[in-house]
mmCIF file of C-alpha atoms in Angstrom:
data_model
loop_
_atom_site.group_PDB
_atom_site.id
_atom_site.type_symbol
_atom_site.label_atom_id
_atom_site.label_comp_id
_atom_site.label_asym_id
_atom_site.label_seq_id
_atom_site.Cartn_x
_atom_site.Cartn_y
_atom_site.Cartn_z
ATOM 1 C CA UNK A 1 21.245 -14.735 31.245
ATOM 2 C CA UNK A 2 24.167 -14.428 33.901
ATOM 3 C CA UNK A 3 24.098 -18.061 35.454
ATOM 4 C CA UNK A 4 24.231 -17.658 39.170
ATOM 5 C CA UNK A 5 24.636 -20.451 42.140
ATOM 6 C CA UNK A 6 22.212 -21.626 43.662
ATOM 7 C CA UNK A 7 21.912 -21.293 47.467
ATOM 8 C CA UNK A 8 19.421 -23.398 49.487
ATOM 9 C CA UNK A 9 18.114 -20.162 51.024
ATOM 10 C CA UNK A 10 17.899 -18.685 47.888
ATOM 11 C CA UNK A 11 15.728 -21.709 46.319
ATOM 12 C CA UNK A 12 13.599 -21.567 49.592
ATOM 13 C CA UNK A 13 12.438 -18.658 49.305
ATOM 14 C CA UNK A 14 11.306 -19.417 45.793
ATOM 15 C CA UNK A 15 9.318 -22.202 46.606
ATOM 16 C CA UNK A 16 7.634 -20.141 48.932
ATOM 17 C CA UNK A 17 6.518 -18.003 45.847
ATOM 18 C CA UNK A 18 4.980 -20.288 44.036
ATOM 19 C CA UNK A 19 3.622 -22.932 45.785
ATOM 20 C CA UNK A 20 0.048 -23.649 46.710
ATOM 21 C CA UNK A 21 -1.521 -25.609 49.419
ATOM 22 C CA UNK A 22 -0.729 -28.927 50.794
ATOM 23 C CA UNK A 23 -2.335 -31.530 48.557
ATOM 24 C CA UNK A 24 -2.411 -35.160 49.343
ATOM 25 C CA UNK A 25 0.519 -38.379 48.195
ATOM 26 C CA UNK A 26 -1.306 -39.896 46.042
ATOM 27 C CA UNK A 27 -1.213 -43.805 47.018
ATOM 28 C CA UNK A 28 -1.712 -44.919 43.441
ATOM 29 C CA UNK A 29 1.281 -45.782 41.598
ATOM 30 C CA UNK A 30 2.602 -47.638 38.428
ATOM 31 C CA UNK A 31 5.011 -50.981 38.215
ATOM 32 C CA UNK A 32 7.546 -50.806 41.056
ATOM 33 C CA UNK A 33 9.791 -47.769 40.551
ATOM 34 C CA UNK A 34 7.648 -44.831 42.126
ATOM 35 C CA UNK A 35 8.741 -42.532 43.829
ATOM 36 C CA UNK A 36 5.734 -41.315 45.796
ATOM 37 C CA UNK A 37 5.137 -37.420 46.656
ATOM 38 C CA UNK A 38 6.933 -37.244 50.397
ATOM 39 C CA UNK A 39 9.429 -39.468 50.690
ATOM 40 C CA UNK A 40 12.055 -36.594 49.877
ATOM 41 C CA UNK A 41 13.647 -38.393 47.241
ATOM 42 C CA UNK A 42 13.597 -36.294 44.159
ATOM 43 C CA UNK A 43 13.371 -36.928 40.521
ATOM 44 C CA UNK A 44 12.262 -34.992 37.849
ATOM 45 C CA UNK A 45 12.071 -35.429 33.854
ATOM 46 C CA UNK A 46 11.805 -32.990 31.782
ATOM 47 C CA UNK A 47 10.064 -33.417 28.472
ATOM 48 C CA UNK A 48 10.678 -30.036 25.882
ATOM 49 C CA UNK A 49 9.256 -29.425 21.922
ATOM 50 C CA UNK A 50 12.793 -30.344 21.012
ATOM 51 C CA UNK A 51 16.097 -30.844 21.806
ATOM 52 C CA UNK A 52 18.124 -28.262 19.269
ATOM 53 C CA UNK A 53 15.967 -24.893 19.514
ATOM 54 C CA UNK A 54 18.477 -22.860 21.638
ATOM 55 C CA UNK A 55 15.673 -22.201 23.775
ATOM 56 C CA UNK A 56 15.095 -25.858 24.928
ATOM 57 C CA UNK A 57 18.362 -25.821 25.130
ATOM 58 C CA UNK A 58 18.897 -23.235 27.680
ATOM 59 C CA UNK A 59 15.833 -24.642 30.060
ATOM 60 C CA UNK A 60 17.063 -27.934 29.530
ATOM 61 C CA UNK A 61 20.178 -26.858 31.071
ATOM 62 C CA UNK A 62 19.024 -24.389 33.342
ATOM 63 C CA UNK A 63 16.235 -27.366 35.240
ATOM 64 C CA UNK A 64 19.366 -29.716 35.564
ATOM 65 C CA UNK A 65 21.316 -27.490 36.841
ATOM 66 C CA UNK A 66 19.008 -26.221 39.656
ATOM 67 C CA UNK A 67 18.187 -30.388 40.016
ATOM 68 C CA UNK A 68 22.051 -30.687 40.739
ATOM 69 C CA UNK A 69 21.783 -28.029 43.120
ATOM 70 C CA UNK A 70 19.152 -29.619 45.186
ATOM 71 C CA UNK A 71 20.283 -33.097 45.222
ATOM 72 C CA UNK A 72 17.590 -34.106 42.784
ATOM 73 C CA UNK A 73 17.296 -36.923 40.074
ATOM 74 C CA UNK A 74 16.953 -35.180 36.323
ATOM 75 C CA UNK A 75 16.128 -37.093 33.485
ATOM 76 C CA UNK A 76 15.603 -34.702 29.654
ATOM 77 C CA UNK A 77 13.578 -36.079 26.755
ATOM 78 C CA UNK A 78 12.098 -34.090 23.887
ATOM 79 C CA UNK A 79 10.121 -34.228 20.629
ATOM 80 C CA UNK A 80 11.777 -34.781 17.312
ATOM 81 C CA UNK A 81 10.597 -31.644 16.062
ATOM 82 C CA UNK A 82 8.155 -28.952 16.769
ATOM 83 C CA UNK A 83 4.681 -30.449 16.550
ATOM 84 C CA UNK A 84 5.579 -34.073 17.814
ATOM 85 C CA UNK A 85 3.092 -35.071 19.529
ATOM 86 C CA UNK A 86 3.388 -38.698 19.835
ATOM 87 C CA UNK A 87 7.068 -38.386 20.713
ATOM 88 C CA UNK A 88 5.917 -36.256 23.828
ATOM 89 C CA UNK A 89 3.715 -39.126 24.711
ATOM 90 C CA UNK A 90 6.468 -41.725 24.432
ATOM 91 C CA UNK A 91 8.497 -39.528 26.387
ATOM 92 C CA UNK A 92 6.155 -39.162 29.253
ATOM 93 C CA UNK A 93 5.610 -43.060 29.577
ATOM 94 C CA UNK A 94 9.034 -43.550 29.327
ATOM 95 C CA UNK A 95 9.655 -41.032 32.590
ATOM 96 C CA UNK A 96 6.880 -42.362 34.483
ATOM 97 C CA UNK A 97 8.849 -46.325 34.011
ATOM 98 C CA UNK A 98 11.923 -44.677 35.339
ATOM 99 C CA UNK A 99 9.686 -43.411 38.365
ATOM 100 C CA UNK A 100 9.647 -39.775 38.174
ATOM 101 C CA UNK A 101 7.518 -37.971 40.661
ATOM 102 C CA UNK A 102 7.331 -34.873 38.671
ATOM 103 C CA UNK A 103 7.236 -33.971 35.143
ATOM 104 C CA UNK A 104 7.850 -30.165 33.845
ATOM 105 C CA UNK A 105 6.583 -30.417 30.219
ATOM 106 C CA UNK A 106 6.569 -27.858 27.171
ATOM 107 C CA UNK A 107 3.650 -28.924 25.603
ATOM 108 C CA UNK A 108 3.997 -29.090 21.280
ATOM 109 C CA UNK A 109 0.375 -28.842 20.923
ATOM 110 C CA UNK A 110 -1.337 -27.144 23.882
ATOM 111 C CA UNK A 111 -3.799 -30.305 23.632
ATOM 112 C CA UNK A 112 -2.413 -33.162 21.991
ATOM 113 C CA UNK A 113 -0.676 -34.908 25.224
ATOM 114 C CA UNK A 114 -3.433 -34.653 27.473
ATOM 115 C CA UNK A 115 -4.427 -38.190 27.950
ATOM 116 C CA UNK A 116 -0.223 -38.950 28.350
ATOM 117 C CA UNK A 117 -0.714 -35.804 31.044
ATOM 118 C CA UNK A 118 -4.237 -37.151 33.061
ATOM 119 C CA UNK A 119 -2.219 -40.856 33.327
ATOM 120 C CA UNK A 120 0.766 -39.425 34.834
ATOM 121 C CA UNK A 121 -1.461 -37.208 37.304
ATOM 122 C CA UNK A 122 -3.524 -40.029 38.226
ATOM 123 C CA UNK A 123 -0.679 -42.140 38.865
ATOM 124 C CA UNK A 124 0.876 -39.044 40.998
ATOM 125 C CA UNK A 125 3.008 -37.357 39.271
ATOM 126 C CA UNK A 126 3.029 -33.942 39.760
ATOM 127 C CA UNK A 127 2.748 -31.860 36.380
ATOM 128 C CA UNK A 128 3.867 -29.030 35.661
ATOM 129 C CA UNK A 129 3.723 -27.119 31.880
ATOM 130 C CA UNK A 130 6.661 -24.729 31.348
ATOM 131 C CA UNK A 131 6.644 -22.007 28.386
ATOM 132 C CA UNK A 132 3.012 -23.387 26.683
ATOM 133 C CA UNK A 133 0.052 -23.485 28.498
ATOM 134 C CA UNK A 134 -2.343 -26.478 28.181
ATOM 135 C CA UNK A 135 -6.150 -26.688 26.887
ATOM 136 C CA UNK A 136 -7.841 -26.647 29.160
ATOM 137 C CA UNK A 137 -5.291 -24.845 31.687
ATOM 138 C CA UNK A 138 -5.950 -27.041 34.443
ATOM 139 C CA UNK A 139 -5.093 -30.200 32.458
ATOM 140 C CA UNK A 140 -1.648 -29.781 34.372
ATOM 141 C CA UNK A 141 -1.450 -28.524 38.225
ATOM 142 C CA UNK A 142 0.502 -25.818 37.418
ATOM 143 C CA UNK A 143 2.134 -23.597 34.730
ATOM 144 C CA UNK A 144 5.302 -21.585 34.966
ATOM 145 C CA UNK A 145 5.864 -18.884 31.602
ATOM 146 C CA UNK A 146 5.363 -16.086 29.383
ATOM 147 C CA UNK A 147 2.373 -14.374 29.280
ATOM 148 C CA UNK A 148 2.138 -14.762 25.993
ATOM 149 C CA UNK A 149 -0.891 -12.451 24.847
ATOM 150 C CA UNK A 150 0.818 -9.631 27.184
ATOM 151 C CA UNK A 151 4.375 -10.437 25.726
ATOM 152 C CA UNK A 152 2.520 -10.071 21.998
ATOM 153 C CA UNK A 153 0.962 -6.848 23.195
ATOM 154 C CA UNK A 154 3.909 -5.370 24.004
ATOM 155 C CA UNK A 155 5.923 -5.923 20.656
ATOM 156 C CA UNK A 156 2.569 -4.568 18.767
ATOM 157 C CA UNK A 157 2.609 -1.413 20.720
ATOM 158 C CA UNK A 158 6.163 -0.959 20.279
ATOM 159 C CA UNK A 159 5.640 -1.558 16.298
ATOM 160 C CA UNK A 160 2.704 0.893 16.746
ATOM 161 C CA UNK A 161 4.614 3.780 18.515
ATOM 162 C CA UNK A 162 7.497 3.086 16.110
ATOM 163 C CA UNK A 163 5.463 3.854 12.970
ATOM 164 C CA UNK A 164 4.608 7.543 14.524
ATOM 165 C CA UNK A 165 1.309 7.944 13.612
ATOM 166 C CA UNK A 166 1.166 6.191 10.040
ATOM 167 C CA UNK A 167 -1.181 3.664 9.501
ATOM 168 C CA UNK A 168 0.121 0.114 9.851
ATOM 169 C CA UNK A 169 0.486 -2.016 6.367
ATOM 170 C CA UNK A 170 1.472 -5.442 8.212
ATOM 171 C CA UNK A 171 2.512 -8.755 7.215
ATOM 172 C CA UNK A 172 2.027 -11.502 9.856
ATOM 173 C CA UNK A 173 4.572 -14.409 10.048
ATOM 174 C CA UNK A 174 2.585 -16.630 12.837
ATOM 175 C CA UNK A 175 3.682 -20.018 14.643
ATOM 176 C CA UNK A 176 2.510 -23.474 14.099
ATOM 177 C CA UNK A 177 -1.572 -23.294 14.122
ATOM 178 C CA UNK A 178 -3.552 -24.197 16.967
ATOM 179 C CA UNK A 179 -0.927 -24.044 19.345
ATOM 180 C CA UNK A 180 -1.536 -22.186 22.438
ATOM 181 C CA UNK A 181 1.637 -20.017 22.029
ATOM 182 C CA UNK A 182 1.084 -18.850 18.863
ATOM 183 C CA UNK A 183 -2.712 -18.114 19.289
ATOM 184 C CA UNK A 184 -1.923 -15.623 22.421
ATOM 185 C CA UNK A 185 1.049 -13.961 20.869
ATOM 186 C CA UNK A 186 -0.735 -12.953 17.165
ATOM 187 C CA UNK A 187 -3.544 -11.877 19.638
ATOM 188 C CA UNK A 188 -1.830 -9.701 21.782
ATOM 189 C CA UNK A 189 0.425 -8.064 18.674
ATOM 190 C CA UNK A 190 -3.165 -7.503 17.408
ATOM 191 C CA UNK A 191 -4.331 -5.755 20.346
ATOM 192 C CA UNK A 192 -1.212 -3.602 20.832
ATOM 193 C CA UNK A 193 -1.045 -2.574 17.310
ATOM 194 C CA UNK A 194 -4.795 -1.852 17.499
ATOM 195 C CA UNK A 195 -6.116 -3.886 14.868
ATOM 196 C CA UNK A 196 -8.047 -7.344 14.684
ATOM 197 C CA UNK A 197 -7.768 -10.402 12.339
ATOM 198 C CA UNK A 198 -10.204 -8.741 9.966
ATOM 199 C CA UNK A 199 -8.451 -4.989 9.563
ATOM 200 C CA UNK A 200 -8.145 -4.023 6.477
ATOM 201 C CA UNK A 201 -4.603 -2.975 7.432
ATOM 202 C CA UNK A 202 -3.398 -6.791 7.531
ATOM 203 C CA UNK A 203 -2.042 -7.369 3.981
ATOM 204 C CA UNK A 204 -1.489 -11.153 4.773
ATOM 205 C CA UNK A 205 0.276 -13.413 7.049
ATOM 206 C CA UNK A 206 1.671 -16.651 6.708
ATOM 207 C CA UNK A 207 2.170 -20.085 8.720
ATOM 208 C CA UNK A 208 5.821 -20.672 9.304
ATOM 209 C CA UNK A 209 5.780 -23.375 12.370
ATOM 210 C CA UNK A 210 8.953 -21.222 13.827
ATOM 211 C CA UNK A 211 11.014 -22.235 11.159
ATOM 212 C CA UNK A 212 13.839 -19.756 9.779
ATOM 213 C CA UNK A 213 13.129 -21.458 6.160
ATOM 214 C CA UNK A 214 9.408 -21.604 5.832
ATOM 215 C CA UNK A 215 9.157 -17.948 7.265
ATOM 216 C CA UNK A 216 11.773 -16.947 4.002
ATOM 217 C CA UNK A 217 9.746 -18.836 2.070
ATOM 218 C CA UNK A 218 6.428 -18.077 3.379
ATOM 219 C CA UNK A 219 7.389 -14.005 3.193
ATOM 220 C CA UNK A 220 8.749 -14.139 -0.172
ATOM 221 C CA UNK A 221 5.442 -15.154 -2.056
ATOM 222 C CA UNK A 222 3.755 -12.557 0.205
ATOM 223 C CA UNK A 223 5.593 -10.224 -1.295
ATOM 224 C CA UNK A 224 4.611 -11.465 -4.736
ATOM 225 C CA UNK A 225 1.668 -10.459 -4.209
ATOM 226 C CA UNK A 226 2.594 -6.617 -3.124
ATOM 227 C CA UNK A 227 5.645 -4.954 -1.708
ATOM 228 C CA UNK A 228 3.513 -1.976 -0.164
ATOM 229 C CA UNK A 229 3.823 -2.524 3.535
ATOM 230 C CA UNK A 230 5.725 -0.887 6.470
ATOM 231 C CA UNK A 231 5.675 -3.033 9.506
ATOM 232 C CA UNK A 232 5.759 -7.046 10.317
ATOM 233 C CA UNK A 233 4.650 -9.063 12.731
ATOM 234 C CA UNK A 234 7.362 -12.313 13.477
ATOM 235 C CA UNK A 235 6.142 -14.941 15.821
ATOM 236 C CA UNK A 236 9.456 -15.980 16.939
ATOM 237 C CA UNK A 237 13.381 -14.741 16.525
ATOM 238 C CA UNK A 238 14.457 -17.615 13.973
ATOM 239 C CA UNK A 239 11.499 -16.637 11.397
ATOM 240 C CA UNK A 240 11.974 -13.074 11.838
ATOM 241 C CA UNK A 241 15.666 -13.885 10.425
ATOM 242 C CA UNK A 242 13.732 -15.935 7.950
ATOM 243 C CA UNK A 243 11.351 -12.591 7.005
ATOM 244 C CA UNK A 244 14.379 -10.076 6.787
ATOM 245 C CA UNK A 245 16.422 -12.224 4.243
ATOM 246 C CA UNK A 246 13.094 -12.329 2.053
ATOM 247 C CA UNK A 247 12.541 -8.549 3.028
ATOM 248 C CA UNK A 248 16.626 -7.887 2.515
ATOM 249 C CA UNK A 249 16.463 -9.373 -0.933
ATOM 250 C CA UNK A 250 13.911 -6.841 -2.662
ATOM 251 C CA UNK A 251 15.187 -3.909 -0.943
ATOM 252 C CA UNK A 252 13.079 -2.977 1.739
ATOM 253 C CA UNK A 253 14.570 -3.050 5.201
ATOM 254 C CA UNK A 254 14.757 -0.006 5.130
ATOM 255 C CA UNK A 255 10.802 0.800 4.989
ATOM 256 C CA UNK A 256 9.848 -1.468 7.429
ATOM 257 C CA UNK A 257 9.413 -1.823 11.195
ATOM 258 C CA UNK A 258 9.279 -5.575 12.331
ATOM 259 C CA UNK A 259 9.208 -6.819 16.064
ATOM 260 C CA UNK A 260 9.419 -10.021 17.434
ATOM 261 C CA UNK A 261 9.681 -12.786 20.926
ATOM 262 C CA UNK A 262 12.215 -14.680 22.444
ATOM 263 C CA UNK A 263 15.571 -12.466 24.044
ATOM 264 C CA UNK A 264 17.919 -14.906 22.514
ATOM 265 C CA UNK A 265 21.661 -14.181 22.509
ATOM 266 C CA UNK A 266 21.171 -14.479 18.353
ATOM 267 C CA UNK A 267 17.864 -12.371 18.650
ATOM 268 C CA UNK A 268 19.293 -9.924 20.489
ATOM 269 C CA UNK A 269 22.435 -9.402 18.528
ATOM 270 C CA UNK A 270 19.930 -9.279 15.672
ATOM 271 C CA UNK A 271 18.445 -6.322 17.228
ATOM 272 C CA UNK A 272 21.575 -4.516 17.885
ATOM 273 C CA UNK A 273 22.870 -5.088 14.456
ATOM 274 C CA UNK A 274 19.321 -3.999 12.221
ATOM 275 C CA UNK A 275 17.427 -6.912 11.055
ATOM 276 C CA UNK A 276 14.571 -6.254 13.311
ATOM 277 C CA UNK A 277 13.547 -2.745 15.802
ATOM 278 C CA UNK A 278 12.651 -4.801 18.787
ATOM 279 C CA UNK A 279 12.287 -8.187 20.352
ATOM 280 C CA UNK A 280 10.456 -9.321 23.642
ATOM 281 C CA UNK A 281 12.677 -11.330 26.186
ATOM 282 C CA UNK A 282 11.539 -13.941 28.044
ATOM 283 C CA UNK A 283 13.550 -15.741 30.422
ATOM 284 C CA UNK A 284 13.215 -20.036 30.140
ATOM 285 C CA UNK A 285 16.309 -20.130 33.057
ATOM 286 C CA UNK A 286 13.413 -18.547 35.353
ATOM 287 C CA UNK A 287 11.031 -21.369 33.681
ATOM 288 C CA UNK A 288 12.779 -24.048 34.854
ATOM 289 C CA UNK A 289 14.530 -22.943 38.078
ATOM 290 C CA UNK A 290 10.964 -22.915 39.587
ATOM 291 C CA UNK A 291 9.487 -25.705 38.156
ATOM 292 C CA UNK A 292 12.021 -27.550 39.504
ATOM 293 C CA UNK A 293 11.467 -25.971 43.257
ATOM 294 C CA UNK A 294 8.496 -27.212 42.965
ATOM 295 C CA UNK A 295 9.201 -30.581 42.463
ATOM 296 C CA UNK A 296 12.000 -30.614 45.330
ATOM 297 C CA UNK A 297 9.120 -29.139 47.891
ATOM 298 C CA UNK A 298 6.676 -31.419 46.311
ATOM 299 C CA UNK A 299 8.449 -34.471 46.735
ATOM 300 C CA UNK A 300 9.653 -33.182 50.340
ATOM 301 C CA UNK A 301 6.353 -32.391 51.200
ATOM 302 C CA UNK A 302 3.602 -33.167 49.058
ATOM 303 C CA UNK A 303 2.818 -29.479 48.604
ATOM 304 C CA UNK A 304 1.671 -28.672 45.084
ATOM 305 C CA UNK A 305 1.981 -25.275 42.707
ATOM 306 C CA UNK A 306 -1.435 -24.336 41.350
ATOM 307 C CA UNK A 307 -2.256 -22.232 38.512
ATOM 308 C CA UNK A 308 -0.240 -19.672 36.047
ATOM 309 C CA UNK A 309 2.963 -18.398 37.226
ATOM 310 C CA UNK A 310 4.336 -15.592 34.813
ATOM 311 C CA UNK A 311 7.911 -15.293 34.279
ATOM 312 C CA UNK A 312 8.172 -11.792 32.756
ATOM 313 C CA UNK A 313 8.828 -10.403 29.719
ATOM 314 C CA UNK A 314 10.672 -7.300 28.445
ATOM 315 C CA UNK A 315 11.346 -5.206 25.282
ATOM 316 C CA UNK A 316 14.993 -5.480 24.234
ATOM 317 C CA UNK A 317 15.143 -2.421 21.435
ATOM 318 C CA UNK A 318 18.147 0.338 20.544
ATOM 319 C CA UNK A 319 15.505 2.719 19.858
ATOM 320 C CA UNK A 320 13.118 2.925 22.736
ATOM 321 C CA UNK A 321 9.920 4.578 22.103
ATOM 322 C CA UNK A 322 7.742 6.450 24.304
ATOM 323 C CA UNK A 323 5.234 4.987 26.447
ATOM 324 C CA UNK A 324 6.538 1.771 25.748
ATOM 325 C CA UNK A 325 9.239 0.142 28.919
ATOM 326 C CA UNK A 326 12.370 -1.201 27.527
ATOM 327 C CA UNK A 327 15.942 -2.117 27.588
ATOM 328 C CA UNK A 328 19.006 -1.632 25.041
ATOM 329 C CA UNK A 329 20.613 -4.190 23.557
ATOM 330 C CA UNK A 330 23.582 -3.998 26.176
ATOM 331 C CA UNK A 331 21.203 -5.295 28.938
ATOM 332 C CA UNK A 332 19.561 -7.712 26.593
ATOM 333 C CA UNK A 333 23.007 -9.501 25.560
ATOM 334 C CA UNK A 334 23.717 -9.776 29.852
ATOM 335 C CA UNK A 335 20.671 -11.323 30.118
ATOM 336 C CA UNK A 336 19.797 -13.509 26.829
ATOM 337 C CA UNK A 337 19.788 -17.273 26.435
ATOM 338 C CA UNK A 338 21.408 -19.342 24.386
ATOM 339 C CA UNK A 339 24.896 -17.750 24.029
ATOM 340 C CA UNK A 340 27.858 -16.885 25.751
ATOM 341 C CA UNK A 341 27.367 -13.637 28.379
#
């Protein structure tokens, strides 16, 4: 994504978009480092799934610069890996000691820091989920990402128009189970392709916890079982590399039409170059920009964002299909993360 400056005007009048009404400064605080909502002074930690997914990587970099930009505090802690619960919990305590008065948080498990999440809130400390929603939604006070579901509706119609009429044989490589992210995306593919977990049309699908590895792995003994399919479903960019090399080794790239989610600078040059018809771009710089707005008006002001905030999505193909909005890969590689423009 081109990386632009950041004006004050500019971040004004995005605050202005997102926000909600005033709420109050919460008088309760924790040891003697708080920074209560209102007293201008800024600081924000950020606490993402991990810190090596390009992905993470790019809102990682994109929140502190936009925290630079606005004179704000920025502190960036992460999971060990996808899934890592109680290193997301560590990492929360460990902002609110250094006095944080807001935390933007991708969430690995779309309930398994909620307690971590209801002690920094009642301490007041604004929250704020980028990316993955929380269960329930208003466990946080705000979320800024993807419609998931409608970003996994769009790569199953695409898959859909792109078989032209012939009935859909799919393999499914999903996420990591249970989490939020993964639940909305196979259920929007679903309803995009027209099918539901029970259709006959399904000819398996495997867990691959958006690893490149475990998706290889995981579509190689699907294939074991039978090679007669034309279209796949990938969860993520890295594990729909991980499906074509299983795919690529018995000869049948060719034959099949596989979509997937993320517009990374890798994904995208995947696209262009044949491993997979289409992916869905989202944009994590967005993600972060505004989360961290937020913050900056919320410790100015004590205004609050409330509720989901989606940050877009788009189709990134080199062989657009009707009835289904897209862009080539020329616009996708100006506008990807986690590469050089």
């Amino acid at each position: 994504m081109r990386q632009r400056s950041l004006s004050a005007l500019a971040l004004a009048a995005v605050v202005g978009t997102v926000l909600g009404t005033a709420g109050c400064t919460v008088e309760r605080h924790w040891g003697g480092n708080t920074t209560p909502a209102g007293s201008g002074k800024v600081k924000v930690g950020l606490v993402t799934k991990t810190d090596t997914n390009p992905y993470f990587v790019e809102l990682r970099n994109a929140a502190g610069a936009a925290a630079k930009a606005n004179g704000a505090d920025f502190s960036a802690l992460a999971g060990q890996f996808d899934g890592d619960n109680d290193g997301q919990v560590r990492a929360i305590e460990n902002l609110m000691q250094q006095g944080v008065n807001t935390i933007l948080i991708t969430p690995s498990s779309s309930t398994g820091v909620l307690k971590a999440i209801k002690d920094a809130r009642d301490a007041g400390v604004l929250v704020i989920a980028l990316d993955t929603a929380t269960e329930p939604a208003d466990a946080v006070d705000a979320t800024f990402a993807t419609d998931n579901f409608a970003a996994g509706q769009q790569q199953g119609a695409y898959v859909k128009a792109a078989l032209n009429g012939v009935d859909p044989k799919l393999l499914m490589v999903d996420g990591t189970a249970g989490s939020s992210v993964d639940t909305e995306r196979h259920g929007g593919f679903l309803k995009g392709i027209g099918l539901t977990d029970s259709s006959p049309e399904i000819k398996g699908h495997t867990p691959a916890n958006g690893d490149q590895s475990l998706a290889q792995q995981g579509m190689e003994n699907l294939l074991q079982r039978s090679t007669d399919i034309n279209a796949v479903y990938s969860m993520n960019e890295p594990m729909g590399r991980g499906a074509y090399a299983a795919l690529k080794a018995r000869g049948l790239t060719d034959r099949i039409v596989m979509g997937s989610i993320d517009g990374g600078c890798e994904g995208v040059q995947n696209v262009k170059d044949g491993l997979y018809a289409a992916t869905v771009m989202q944009f994590p710089k967005k993600m972060a920009e505004q989360g961290v707005l937020a913050a900056v008006e919320y410790a100015k002001t004590g205004k609050k964002p409330t509720g989901f905030v989606n940050t877009g999505s788009t189709v990134i193909t080199d062989k657009p299909m009707p009835g289904v909005p897209s862009q080539n890969t020329t616009w996708g590689l100006q506008n990807c993360w986690g590469g050089a423009k």
